[in-house]
PDB file of C-alpha atoms in Angstrom:
ATOM      1  CA  MET A   1       0.000   0.000   0.000  1.00  0.00           C
ATOM      2  CA  ALA A   2       1.343   3.424  -0.932  1.00  0.00           C
ATOM      3  CA  SER A   3       2.358   5.745   1.891  1.00  0.00           C
ATOM      4  CA  VAL A   4       0.461   8.977   2.487  1.00  0.00           C
ATOM      5  CA  PHE A   5       3.427  10.808   0.934  1.00  0.00           C
ATOM      6  CA  ALA A   6       3.282   8.674  -2.232  1.00  0.00           C
ATOM      7  CA  ARG A   7      -0.422   9.501  -2.429  1.00  0.00           C
ATOM      8  CA  ILE A   8       0.411  13.223  -2.078  1.00  0.00           C
ATOM      9  CA  ILE A   9       2.961  12.990  -4.902  1.00  0.00           C
ATOM     10  CA  SER A  10       0.424  11.262  -7.150  1.00  0.00           C
ATOM     11  CA  GLY A  11      -2.147  13.993  -6.420  1.00  0.00           C
ATOM     12  CA  GLU A  12      -4.532  11.559  -4.742  1.00  0.00           C
ATOM     13  CA  ILE A  13      -4.226  13.593  -1.524  1.00  0.00           C
ATOM     14  CA  PRO A  14      -3.970  17.401  -1.799  1.00  0.00           C
ATOM     15  CA  SER A  15      -1.000  19.285  -0.379  1.00  0.00           C
ATOM     16  CA  TYR A  16       0.349  22.796  -0.065  1.00  0.00           C
ATOM     17  CA  LYS A  17       3.153  22.397  -2.591  1.00  0.00           C
ATOM     18  CA  VAL A  18       6.223  24.565  -2.135  1.00  0.00           C
ATOM     19  CA  ALA A  19       8.568  23.065  -4.748  1.00  0.00           C
ATOM     20  CA  GLU A  20       8.930  20.113  -7.077  1.00  0.00           C
ATOM     21  CA  ASP A  21      11.383  18.707  -9.579  1.00  0.00           C
ATOM     22  CA  ASP A  22      11.767  15.339 -11.285  1.00  0.00           C
ATOM     23  CA  ASN A  23      13.036  13.614  -8.128  1.00  0.00           C
ATOM     24  CA  TYR A  24      11.801  15.535  -5.065  1.00  0.00           C
ATOM     25  CA  TYR A  25       8.706  17.221  -3.703  1.00  0.00           C
ATOM     26  CA  ALA A  26       8.370  19.815  -0.915  1.00  0.00           C
ATOM     27  CA  PHE A  27       5.118  20.731   0.811  1.00  0.00           C
ATOM     28  CA  LEU A  28       3.901  22.304   4.029  1.00  0.00           C
ATOM     29  CA  ASP A  29       3.439  20.007   7.012  1.00  0.00           C
ATOM     30  CA  ILE A  30      -0.270  19.971   7.932  1.00  0.00           C
ATOM     31  CA  ASN A  31       0.696  19.613  11.625  1.00  0.00           C
ATOM     32  CA  PRO A  32       3.442  22.231  11.762  1.00  0.00           C
ATOM     33  CA  LEU A  33       5.722  23.107  14.618  1.00  0.00           C
ATOM     34  CA  GLN A  34       6.018  26.631  13.165  1.00  0.00           C
ATOM     35  CA  LYS A  35       4.568  28.598  10.258  1.00  0.00           C
ATOM     36  CA  GLY A  36       6.442  27.490   7.142  1.00  0.00           C
ATOM     37  CA  HIS A  37       7.299  23.995   8.468  1.00  0.00           C
ATOM     38  CA  THR A  38       8.005  22.121   5.241  1.00  0.00           C
ATOM     39  CA  LEU A  39       8.579  18.473   4.375  1.00  0.00           C
ATOM     40  CA  VAL A  40      10.977  17.422   1.622  1.00  0.00           C
ATOM     41  CA  ILE A  41      10.531  13.927   0.191  1.00  0.00           C
ATOM     42  CA  PRO A  42      11.935  11.864  -2.651  1.00  0.00           C
ATOM     43  CA  LYS A  43       9.375  10.954  -5.286  1.00  0.00           C
ATOM     44  CA  ASN A  44      10.688   7.395  -5.278  1.00  0.00           C
ATOM     45  CA  GLU A  45       9.083   5.779  -2.234  1.00  0.00           C
ATOM     46  CA  THR A  46      11.862   4.659   0.113  1.00  0.00           C
ATOM     47  CA  ASP A  47      11.107   4.008   3.771  1.00  0.00           C
ATOM     48  CA  TYR A  48      14.431   4.909   5.414  1.00  0.00           C
ATOM     49  CA  ILE A  49      16.421   7.949   4.350  1.00  0.00           C
ATOM     50  CA  PHE A  50      19.722   6.090   4.628  1.00  0.00           C
ATOM     51  CA  ASP A  51      18.461   3.451   2.195  1.00  0.00           C
ATOM     52  CA  LEU A  52      18.517   6.108  -0.542  1.00  0.00           C
ATOM     53  CA  SER A  53      21.443   5.877  -2.945  1.00  0.00           C
ATOM     54  CA  ASP A  54      24.261   8.323  -2.257  1.00  0.00           C
ATOM     55  CA  GLU A  55      23.236  10.243  -5.374  1.00  0.00           C
ATOM     56  CA  LYS A  56      19.556  10.497  -4.327  1.00  0.00           C
ATOM     57  CA  LEU A  57      20.435  11.465  -0.744  1.00  0.00           C
ATOM     58  CA  ALA A  58      22.841  14.161  -1.924  1.00  0.00           C
ATOM     59  CA  GLY A  59      20.269  15.430  -4.417  1.00  0.00           C
ATOM     60  CA  MET A  60      17.613  15.535  -1.708  1.00  0.00           C
ATOM     61  CA  MET A  61      19.868  17.613   0.533  1.00  0.00           C
ATOM     62  CA  ILE A  62      20.652  20.055  -2.280  1.00  0.00           C
ATOM     63  CA  PHE A  63      16.927  20.355  -3.051  1.00  0.00           C
ATOM     64  CA  ALA A  64      16.210  20.848   0.697  1.00  0.00           C
ATOM     65  CA  LYS A  65      18.868  23.575   0.853  1.00  0.00           C
ATOM     66  CA  LYS A  66      17.116  25.558  -1.890  1.00  0.00           C
ATOM     67  CA  VAL A  67      13.786  25.187  -0.112  1.00  0.00           C
ATOM     68  CA  ALA A  68      15.316  26.141   3.267  1.00  0.00           C
ATOM     69  CA  LYS A  69      16.800  29.321   1.785  1.00  0.00           C
ATOM     70  CA  ALA A  70      13.372  30.241   0.370  1.00  0.00           C
ATOM     71  CA  ILE A  71      11.754  29.583   3.762  1.00  0.00           C
ATOM     72  CA  GLY A  72      14.342  31.853   5.397  1.00  0.00           C
ATOM     73  CA  LYS A  73      13.543  34.641   2.922  1.00  0.00           C
ATOM     74  CA  THR A  74       9.800  34.235   3.515  1.00  0.00           C
ATOM     75  CA  ILE A  75       9.340  33.500   7.218  1.00  0.00           C
ATOM     76  CA  PRO A  76      11.028  35.778   9.772  1.00  0.00           C
ATOM     77  CA  CYS A  77      13.333  33.466  11.726  1.00  0.00           C
ATOM     78  CA  LEU A  78      16.891  33.175  13.012  1.00  0.00           C
ATOM     79  CA  ARG A  79      17.573  29.978  11.079  1.00  0.00           C
ATOM     80  CA  VAL A  80      15.821  27.141   9.331  1.00  0.00           C
ATOM     81  CA  GLY A  81      16.357  23.941  11.279  1.00  0.00           C
ATOM     82  CA  ILE A  82      16.469  20.465   9.819  1.00  0.00           C
ATOM     83  CA  ALA A  83      15.337  17.185  11.336  1.00  0.00           C
ATOM     84  CA  VAL A  84      15.107  13.637  10.099  1.00  0.00           C
ATOM     85  CA  LEU A  85      12.966  11.364  12.226  1.00  0.00           C
ATOM     86  CA  GLY A  86      11.292   8.992   9.812  1.00  0.00           C
ATOM     87  CA  LEU A  87       9.103   7.237  12.345  1.00  0.00           C
ATOM     88  CA  ASP A  88       5.597   8.479  11.510  1.00  0.00           C
ATOM     89  CA  VAL A  89       5.413   7.848   7.755  1.00  0.00           C
ATOM     90  CA  PRO A  90       7.271   5.000   6.011  1.00  0.00           C
ATOM     91  CA  HIS A  91       8.654   7.327   3.336  1.00  0.00           C
ATOM     92  CA  ALA A  92      11.991   9.136   3.704  1.00  0.00           C
ATOM     93  CA  HIS A  93      11.508  12.798   4.582  1.00  0.00           C
ATOM     94  CA  ILE A  94      13.256  15.874   5.915  1.00  0.00           C
ATOM     95  CA  HIS A  95      11.598  18.476   8.133  1.00  0.00           C
ATOM     96  CA  LEU A  96      12.579  22.110   7.527  1.00  0.00           C
ATOM     97  CA  VAL A  97      11.401  24.305  10.398  1.00  0.00           C
ATOM     98  CA  PRO A  98      11.827  28.081  10.853  1.00  0.00           C
ATOM     99  CA  LEU A  99      13.553  28.631  14.215  1.00  0.00           C
ATOM    100  CA  HIS A 100      13.488  31.405  16.758  1.00  0.00           C
ATOM    101  CA  SER A 101      15.069  29.170  19.423  1.00  0.00           C
ATOM    102  CA  GLY A 102      16.224  25.582  19.766  1.00  0.00           C
ATOM    103  CA  ASP A 103      12.918  24.712  21.406  1.00  0.00           C
ATOM    104  CA  ASP A 104      11.105  25.348  18.107  1.00  0.00           C
ATOM    105  CA  LEU A 105      12.360  22.003  16.765  1.00  0.00           C
ATOM    106  CA  ASN A 106      10.910  19.971  19.633  1.00  0.00           C
ATOM    107  CA  PHE A 107       8.358  17.564  18.167  1.00  0.00           C
ATOM    108  CA  CYS A 108       6.696  17.237  21.591  1.00  0.00           C
ATOM    109  CA  ASN A 109       5.550  20.870  21.350  1.00  0.00           C
ATOM    110  CA  PRO A 110       1.895  21.478  20.512  1.00  0.00           C
ATOM    111  CA  LYS A 111       1.339  21.749  16.785  1.00  0.00           C
ATOM    112  CA  LYS A 112       0.285  25.080  15.294  1.00  0.00           C
ATOM    113  CA  HIS A 113      -2.964  25.539  13.391  1.00  0.00           C
ATOM    114  CA  PHE A 114      -3.409  27.771  10.357  1.00  0.00           C
ATOM    115  CA  SER A 115      -6.368  28.249   8.045  1.00  0.00           C
ATOM    116  CA  ALA A 116      -6.322  26.776   4.550  1.00  0.00           C
ATOM    117  CA  GLU A 117      -5.909  30.301   3.195  1.00  0.00           C
ATOM    118  CA  GLU A 118      -2.900  30.949   5.454  1.00  0.00           C
ATOM    119  CA  MET A 119      -1.333  27.630   4.440  1.00  0.00           C
ATOM    120  CA  GLN A 120      -1.866  28.284   0.724  1.00  0.00           C
ATOM    121  CA  GLY A 121      -0.503  31.824   1.032  1.00  0.00           C
ATOM    122  CA  CYS A 122       2.540  30.575   2.920  1.00  0.00           C
ATOM    123  CA  ALA A 123       3.272  27.850   0.338  1.00  0.00           C
ATOM    124  CA  GLU A 124       2.935  30.361  -2.504  1.00  0.00           C
ATOM    125  CA  ALA A 125       5.185  32.885  -0.752  1.00  0.00           C
ATOM    126  CA  ILE A 126       7.920  30.311  -0.156  1.00  0.00           C
ATOM    127  CA  ALA A 127       7.628  29.079  -3.756  1.00  0.00           C
ATOM    128  CA  ALA A 128       7.974  32.665  -4.998  1.00  0.00           C
ATOM    129  CA  ASN A 129      11.328  32.932  -3.184  1.00  0.00           C
ATOM    130  CA  LEU A 130      12.867  29.842  -4.788  1.00  0.00           C
TER     131      LEU A 130
END
């Protein structure tokens, strides 16, 4: 059965797309730690990030870097943090989270809630800064 992320890539499940190329897809997390919290995934469904080929992993990091720079231009923050957990969805993914302090990357924190309009506007603003 395809993961929720594979279903997002195929368009079966809608997402707030930030960026896409032939190999990777970036979209806003629907349970964000902060405004602009973005997920970067490979289009090829692979459960564990370190099972990706060296080439795909390097490409994913370069793609994530571009997205992180766009987040930093869009969302006022000190830095854009990165986390790889990979426990919730069996599809390799990177979290990019705007940070004001180290506590902002704590996944035990309550998740933020934004309207669909806010989410769409945020995704479009980040995409415009790519």
